[in-house]
């Protein structure tokens, strides 16, 4: 004889501790219903638009006036490089870089020195300058200095904490150069993201009589500790300006009589005996892979190429800038002798 099944029949009522319960029907009805319309972005508190709306409402409640665009919507905040807080610092490493930073009296908060460091004339002068300015000198173990400077940095036993770099304004930099009676010679970077290239270019600008470097605010490297190190201290003597928009800065320079020369392997002007070398010049260097951007190229007065061997595809951005600066400085020196 077969035993009766314990499974309840469909529609049957089960009795439990909480009273009668329906076995199946109706329990998934809510899941079968259609979803409600998606709320607008500004009505969702977790959405950026909702956060902007809430901030605007709080501003109005506090007595402020809400700014709107022509369409009546609150304007979106501009995408700008995030400013560093006052307590953030950069670390300058290497004996030459630290020494030049101290000689230039760049504000510093602390000098870190490795234990049992080998003393030479540079280390002695660094200690003398730091002591004279009242900068705290902290002796630390090598592993701690490695961590502070970055494990890929060659600190040579010295590291200096300095505030974030204070960039100049491109037009103010040009005004300062012309007011001093000098013939402007500057280098602008277009899409260069390697700090070592920036450091090498700063070093070349200082070596060949240049007056400054311009970096774009976006998609470009800034003056980091690695750039400081590569510049071998030249960053303390060569001003670096930051352009909000490189193309607009180039146009403004051209309006003030500066000739803009872009560097490109396919340029239509050869570097040797460059006719514009004796004029106010802004050299624009592009990235090694992509070269100059389209808008920058269109606004250059001339696109200059450096003759190289056919077996070499291209030059590093720092080397290309160095060769061009040398040629211009040579032509200017020759013109002064005449």
Short mmCIF file of C-alpha atoms in Angstrom, two decimals:
data_model
loop_
_atom_site.label_atom_id
_atom_site.label_comp_id
_atom_site.label_asym_id
_atom_site.label_seq_id
_atom_site.Cartn_x
_atom_site.Cartn_y
_atom_site.Cartn_z
CA UNK A 1 0.00 0.00 0.00
CA UNK A 2 1.41 3.38 -1.06
CA UNK A 3 1.78 6.01 1.61
CA UNK A 4 0.02 9.32 1.09
CA UNK A 5 2.23 12.22 -0.07
CA UNK A 6 2.99 14.96 2.44
CA UNK A 7 3.03 17.69 -0.27
CA UNK A 8 -0.01 19.99 -0.12
CA UNK A 9 -2.25 20.21 -3.15
CA UNK A 10 -2.38 23.46 -5.17
CA UNK A 11 -4.68 25.93 -3.52
CA UNK A 12 -4.65 24.07 -0.25
CA UNK A 13 -4.34 25.95 3.03
CA UNK A 14 -1.48 25.20 5.37
CA UNK A 15 -1.73 25.75 9.08
CA UNK A 16 1.27 27.00 10.94
CA UNK A 17 2.21 28.95 13.96
CA UNK A 18 1.06 32.22 12.38
CA UNK A 19 -2.27 30.92 11.24
CA UNK A 20 -3.54 29.90 7.80
CA UNK A 21 -1.30 30.78 4.82
CA UNK A 22 -1.99 30.50 1.12
CA UNK A 23 0.27 27.91 -0.43
CA UNK A 24 1.13 29.65 -3.70
CA UNK A 25 -1.16 32.04 -5.49
CA UNK A 26 -0.49 35.81 -5.28
CA UNK A 27 2.88 35.77 -3.57
CA UNK A 28 4.87 36.90 -6.69
CA UNK A 29 2.31 39.40 -7.96
CA UNK A 30 4.38 42.48 -7.09
CA UNK A 31 7.40 41.14 -8.99
CA UNK A 32 5.25 40.76 -12.11
CA UNK A 33 4.14 44.39 -12.07
CA UNK A 34 5.92 46.89 -14.36
CA UNK A 35 8.58 49.19 -12.87
CA UNK A 36 7.78 52.80 -12.16
CA UNK A 37 9.28 55.55 -14.38
CA UNK A 38 12.96 56.29 -13.65
CA UNK A 39 13.27 59.53 -11.64
CA UNK A 40 15.06 62.45 -13.23
CA UNK A 41 18.76 62.70 -12.51
CA UNK A 42 18.29 65.82 -10.37
CA UNK A 43 15.65 64.02 -8.26
CA UNK A 44 18.05 61.21 -7.34
CA UNK A 45 20.05 62.34 -4.28
CA UNK A 46 23.00 60.04 -5.05
CA UNK A 47 23.38 61.31 -8.65
CA UNK A 48 25.85 64.21 -9.32
CA UNK A 49 22.97 66.27 -10.73
CA UNK A 50 20.96 65.62 -7.57
CA UNK A 51 23.89 66.66 -5.42
CA UNK A 52 24.25 69.90 -7.41
CA UNK A 53 20.53 70.60 -7.00
CA UNK A 54 20.70 69.98 -3.26
CA UNK A 55 23.75 72.25 -2.94
CA UNK A 56 21.98 74.99 -4.92
CA UNK A 57 18.91 74.71 -2.71
CA UNK A 58 21.05 74.99 0.42
CA UNK A 59 22.81 78.02 -1.11
CA UNK A 60 19.47 79.73 -1.85
CA UNK A 61 18.18 78.92 1.63
CA UNK A 62 21.23 80.66 3.07
CA UNK A 63 20.39 83.84 1.17
CA UNK A 64 22.52 83.32 -1.93
CA UNK A 65 21.46 83.75 -5.53
CA UNK A 66 21.39 80.72 -7.78
CA UNK A 67 23.32 81.08 -11.05
CA UNK A 68 21.67 79.67 -14.16
CA UNK A 69 22.53 79.21 -17.80
CA UNK A 70 20.46 80.36 -20.76
CA UNK A 71 18.45 77.14 -20.56
CA UNK A 72 17.60 77.83 -16.93
CA UNK A 73 19.73 75.00 -15.58
CA UNK A 74 22.41 75.32 -12.96
CA UNK A 75 25.83 75.50 -14.63
CA UNK A 76 28.13 72.54 -14.23
CA UNK A 77 31.37 73.18 -12.41
CA UNK A 78 34.38 73.59 -14.67
CA UNK A 79 36.72 70.63 -14.85
CA UNK A 80 39.91 72.08 -13.43
CA UNK A 81 43.00 70.47 -12.02
CA UNK A 82 42.40 69.71 -8.37
CA UNK A 83 44.27 72.18 -6.23
CA UNK A 84 46.51 70.74 -3.61
CA UNK A 85 45.81 71.56 -0.02
CA UNK A 86 48.28 73.63 1.90
CA UNK A 87 49.61 70.62 3.80
CA UNK A 88 50.53 68.64 0.66
CA UNK A 89 54.18 68.77 -0.32
CA UNK A 90 56.58 67.64 -3.02
CA UNK A 91 59.87 65.90 -2.30
CA UNK A 92 63.00 67.09 -4.10
CA UNK A 93 65.68 64.39 -4.18
CA UNK A 94 69.32 64.26 -5.22
CA UNK A 95 72.26 66.37 -4.08
CA UNK A 96 72.26 68.81 -6.99
CA UNK A 97 68.48 69.33 -6.93
CA UNK A 98 68.36 69.84 -3.16
CA UNK A 99 71.31 72.21 -3.25
CA UNK A 100 69.84 74.33 -6.07
CA UNK A 101 66.47 74.47 -4.33
CA UNK A 102 68.11 75.75 -1.15
CA UNK A 103 70.24 78.24 -3.07
CA UNK A 104 67.11 79.61 -4.73
CA UNK A 105 65.57 79.97 -1.25
CA UNK A 106 62.54 77.89 -2.18
CA UNK A 107 60.41 77.43 0.95
CA UNK A 108 61.17 74.07 2.56
CA UNK A 109 59.66 72.36 5.57
CA UNK A 110 62.23 69.64 6.28
CA UNK A 111 65.54 68.21 5.11
CA UNK A 112 65.95 64.43 5.32
CA UNK A 113 69.47 63.01 5.41
CA UNK A 114 70.45 59.35 5.36
CA UNK A 115 72.49 58.02 8.24
CA UNK A 116 76.20 57.54 7.53
CA UNK A 117 75.97 59.67 4.40
CA UNK A 118 79.19 60.29 2.49
CA UNK A 119 80.05 63.96 2.88
CA UNK A 120 81.17 66.04 -0.08
CA UNK A 121 81.11 69.78 -0.79
CA UNK A 122 77.47 69.65 -1.85
CA UNK A 123 76.31 67.93 1.33
CA UNK A 124 78.28 70.39 3.46
CA UNK A 125 76.70 73.37 1.68
CA UNK A 126 73.23 71.82 1.95
CA UNK A 127 73.64 71.44 5.72
CA UNK A 128 75.00 74.97 6.01
CA UNK A 129 72.11 76.51 4.05
CA UNK A 130 69.46 74.48 5.87
CA UNK A 131 70.92 75.36 9.26
CA UNK A 132 71.15 79.03 8.37
CA UNK A 133 67.48 79.14 7.36
CA UNK A 134 66.29 77.14 10.37
CA UNK A 135 65.01 74.21 8.31
CA UNK A 136 64.64 71.06 10.45
CA UNK A 137 67.24 68.42 9.59
CA UNK A 138 66.09 64.85 10.18
CA UNK A 139 68.50 61.92 10.04
CA UNK A 140 66.71 58.75 8.89
CA UNK A 141 67.62 55.23 7.87
CA UNK A 142 68.06 54.42 4.18
CA UNK A 143 64.81 52.35 3.89
CA UNK A 144 62.80 55.24 5.33
CA UNK A 145 64.43 57.68 2.89
CA UNK A 146 63.71 55.26 0.03
CA UNK A 147 60.05 55.20 0.99
CA UNK A 148 59.86 58.97 1.32
CA UNK A 149 61.58 59.71 -1.99
CA UNK A 150 60.00 56.83 -3.92
CA UNK A 151 61.68 53.49 -4.47
CA UNK A 152 62.44 54.35 -8.11
CA UNK A 153 64.19 57.60 -7.18
CA UNK A 154 67.95 57.98 -6.75
CA UNK A 155 68.03 60.35 -3.78
CA UNK A 156 71.81 60.16 -3.07
CA UNK A 157 71.08 60.36 0.66
CA UNK A 158 69.20 63.70 0.58
CA UNK A 159 65.54 64.67 0.27
CA UNK A 160 63.92 68.07 0.75
CA UNK A 161 60.23 68.62 1.41
CA UNK A 162 58.94 71.68 -0.43
CA UNK A 163 55.44 73.11 -1.04
CA UNK A 164 53.65 72.44 -4.35
CA UNK A 165 55.24 74.32 -7.24
CA UNK A 166 53.94 77.86 -7.78
CA UNK A 167 53.39 78.08 -11.53
CA UNK A 168 53.75 81.39 -13.32
CA UNK A 169 51.14 82.79 -15.75
CA UNK A 170 52.30 82.46 -19.39
CA UNK A 171 51.57 86.08 -20.34
CA UNK A 172 53.02 87.47 -17.11
CA UNK A 173 56.16 85.43 -17.77
CA UNK A 174 56.44 86.90 -21.28
CA UNK A 175 55.92 90.44 -19.96
CA UNK A 176 58.67 89.93 -17.41
CA UNK A 177 61.10 88.69 -20.07
CA UNK A 178 60.44 91.56 -22.48
CA UNK A 179 60.55 94.15 -19.69
CA UNK A 180 64.08 93.01 -18.85
CA UNK A 181 65.20 93.65 -22.44
CA UNK A 182 65.85 89.99 -23.26
CA UNK A 183 64.91 88.27 -26.53
CA UNK A 184 62.25 85.71 -25.52
CA UNK A 185 63.11 82.04 -25.96
CA UNK A 186 60.64 79.61 -24.40
CA UNK A 187 59.54 76.01 -24.80
CA UNK A 188 55.95 74.75 -24.59
CA UNK A 189 54.98 71.11 -24.08
CA UNK A 190 52.11 69.55 -26.03
CA UNK A 191 50.91 66.23 -24.63
CA UNK A 192 54.13 65.26 -22.83
CA UNK A 193 53.36 63.16 -19.75
CA UNK A 194 56.79 61.84 -18.73
CA UNK A 195 58.25 63.98 -15.90
CA UNK A 196 61.78 63.02 -16.96
CA UNK A 197 61.20 64.69 -20.34
CA UNK A 198 60.01 67.84 -18.57
CA UNK A 199 63.06 67.81 -16.30
CA UNK A 200 65.42 67.33 -19.25
CA UNK A 201 63.77 70.18 -21.18
CA UNK A 202 64.01 72.52 -18.18
CA UNK A 203 67.69 71.66 -17.90
CA UNK A 204 68.26 72.38 -21.61
CA UNK A 205 66.37 75.68 -21.42
CA UNK A 206 68.63 76.78 -18.57
CA UNK A 207 71.77 75.58 -20.38
CA UNK A 208 71.11 77.32 -23.71
CA UNK A 209 69.86 80.69 -22.53
CA UNK A 210 66.11 79.99 -22.57
CA UNK A 211 63.74 81.90 -20.31
CA UNK A 212 60.96 79.51 -19.35
CA UNK A 213 58.80 76.46 -20.00
CA UNK A 214 55.03 76.32 -20.51
CA UNK A 215 52.96 73.25 -19.64
CA UNK A 216 49.23 72.81 -20.34
CA UNK A 217 46.86 72.41 -17.43
CA UNK A 218 45.35 69.18 -18.82
CA UNK A 219 46.86 66.04 -20.31
CA UNK A 220 50.38 67.08 -19.40
CA UNK A 221 52.98 66.42 -16.77
CA UNK A 222 53.53 68.90 -13.96
CA UNK A 223 56.67 69.77 -12.04
CA UNK A 224 56.86 66.66 -9.87
CA UNK A 225 59.73 65.42 -7.73
CA UNK A 226 60.92 63.28 -10.64
CA UNK A 227 61.04 66.33 -12.91
CA UNK A 228 62.95 68.22 -10.22
CA UNK A 229 65.46 65.39 -10.05
CA UNK A 230 65.98 65.16 -13.82
CA UNK A 231 66.43 68.92 -14.13
CA UNK A 232 69.47 68.63 -11.82
CA UNK A 233 68.38 71.75 -9.96
CA UNK A 234 67.63 73.86 -13.07
CA UNK A 235 63.96 74.00 -12.04
CA UNK A 236 64.99 76.35 -9.23
CA UNK A 237 66.32 78.86 -11.80
CA UNK A 238 63.99 78.37 -14.77
CA UNK A 239 60.35 79.47 -14.35
CA UNK A 240 57.58 77.10 -15.41
CA UNK A 241 54.20 78.54 -16.42
CA UNK A 242 50.89 76.69 -16.66
CA UNK A 243 48.52 77.41 -19.55
CA UNK A 244 44.81 76.79 -19.11
CA UNK A 245 44.54 76.32 -22.88
CA UNK A 246 47.75 75.87 -24.86
CA UNK A 247 46.22 76.88 -28.20
CA UNK A 248 44.88 80.14 -26.79
CA UNK A 249 48.24 80.84 -25.17
CA UNK A 250 49.98 80.32 -28.51
CA UNK A 251 47.59 82.77 -30.18
CA UNK A 252 48.21 85.33 -27.42
CA UNK A 253 51.98 84.95 -27.83
CA UNK A 254 51.69 85.47 -31.60
CA UNK A 255 49.69 88.66 -31.03
CA UNK A 256 52.62 89.94 -28.96
CA UNK A 257 55.14 89.33 -31.71
CA UNK A 258 56.46 85.90 -30.71
CA UNK A 259 57.08 83.39 -33.51
CA UNK A 260 55.79 79.91 -32.70
CA UNK A 261 57.85 76.99 -34.03
CA UNK A 262 56.50 73.46 -33.79
CA UNK A 263 58.90 70.49 -33.85
CA UNK A 264 57.92 67.61 -36.11
CA UNK A 265 59.81 65.08 -38.19
CA UNK A 266 57.69 65.97 -41.23
CA UNK A 267 58.17 69.72 -40.86
CA UNK A 268 58.57 71.88 -43.95
CA UNK A 269 61.41 73.99 -42.47
CA UNK A 270 64.84 72.56 -41.69
CA UNK A 271 66.43 73.49 -38.37
CA UNK A 272 69.98 74.37 -39.54
CA UNK A 273 70.34 78.09 -40.27
CA UNK A 274 66.78 78.76 -39.10
CA UNK A 275 65.87 82.30 -40.22
CA UNK A 276 63.53 82.95 -37.29
CA UNK A 277 66.12 82.06 -34.65
CA UNK A 278 67.01 85.72 -34.09
CA UNK A 279 63.38 86.65 -33.37
CA UNK A 280 61.30 86.11 -30.21
CA UNK A 281 60.60 82.37 -30.30
CA UNK A 282 58.31 79.86 -28.63
CA UNK A 283 59.27 76.24 -29.42
CA UNK A 284 56.44 73.72 -29.12
CA UNK A 285 57.46 70.09 -28.49
CA UNK A 286 54.97 67.26 -28.95
CA UNK A 287 54.94 63.78 -27.49
CA UNK A 288 57.25 61.19 -29.00
CA UNK A 289 54.37 58.96 -30.08
CA UNK A 290 51.60 61.33 -31.22
CA UNK A 291 53.62 64.43 -32.01
CA UNK A 292 51.93 67.83 -32.12
CA UNK A 293 48.15 68.04 -31.84
CA UNK A 294 46.16 69.31 -34.83
CA UNK A 295 45.13 72.66 -33.34
CA UNK A 296 48.65 73.41 -32.16
CA UNK A 297 50.09 72.57 -35.57
CA UNK A 298 47.59 74.83 -37.32
CA UNK A 299 48.59 77.77 -35.14
CA UNK A 300 52.36 77.41 -35.55
CA UNK A 301 54.14 79.94 -37.73
CA UNK A 302 56.42 77.16 -38.97
CA UNK A 303 56.84 73.43 -38.40
CA UNK A 304 60.54 72.65 -38.05
CA UNK A 305 62.22 69.30 -38.63
CA UNK A 306 65.62 68.13 -37.37
CA UNK A 307 67.66 66.24 -39.99
CA UNK A 308 68.47 62.78 -38.65
CA UNK A 309 69.67 59.47 -40.05
CA UNK A 310 67.09 57.48 -41.98
CA UNK A 311 67.73 54.50 -39.72
CA UNK A 312 66.42 56.48 -36.72
CA UNK A 313 62.66 56.86 -36.60
CA UNK A 314 62.44 59.86 -34.26
CA UNK A 315 64.10 61.74 -31.43
CA UNK A 316 63.09 61.80 -27.81
CA UNK A 317 61.14 64.97 -26.94
CA UNK A 318 63.83 66.16 -24.52
CA UNK A 319 66.62 65.58 -27.04
CA UNK A 320 64.70 67.32 -29.84
CA UNK A 321 64.15 70.36 -27.65
CA UNK A 322 67.81 70.39 -26.61
CA UNK A 323 69.08 70.26 -30.23
CA UNK A 324 66.72 73.07 -31.26
CA UNK A 325 67.68 75.27 -28.33
CA UNK A 326 71.37 74.76 -29.08
CA UNK A 327 70.94 75.71 -32.73
CA UNK A 328 68.96 78.85 -31.87
CA UNK A 329 71.45 79.93 -29.19
CA UNK A 330 74.32 79.36 -31.64
CA UNK A 331 72.66 81.49 -34.33
CA UNK A 332 71.89 84.24 -31.84
CA UNK A 333 75.47 84.26 -30.57
CA UNK A 334 76.75 84.51 -34.14
CA UNK A 335 74.40 87.42 -34.86
CA UNK A 336 75.71 89.35 -31.84
CA UNK A 337 79.30 89.06 -33.06
CA UNK A 338 78.46 90.73 -36.37
#
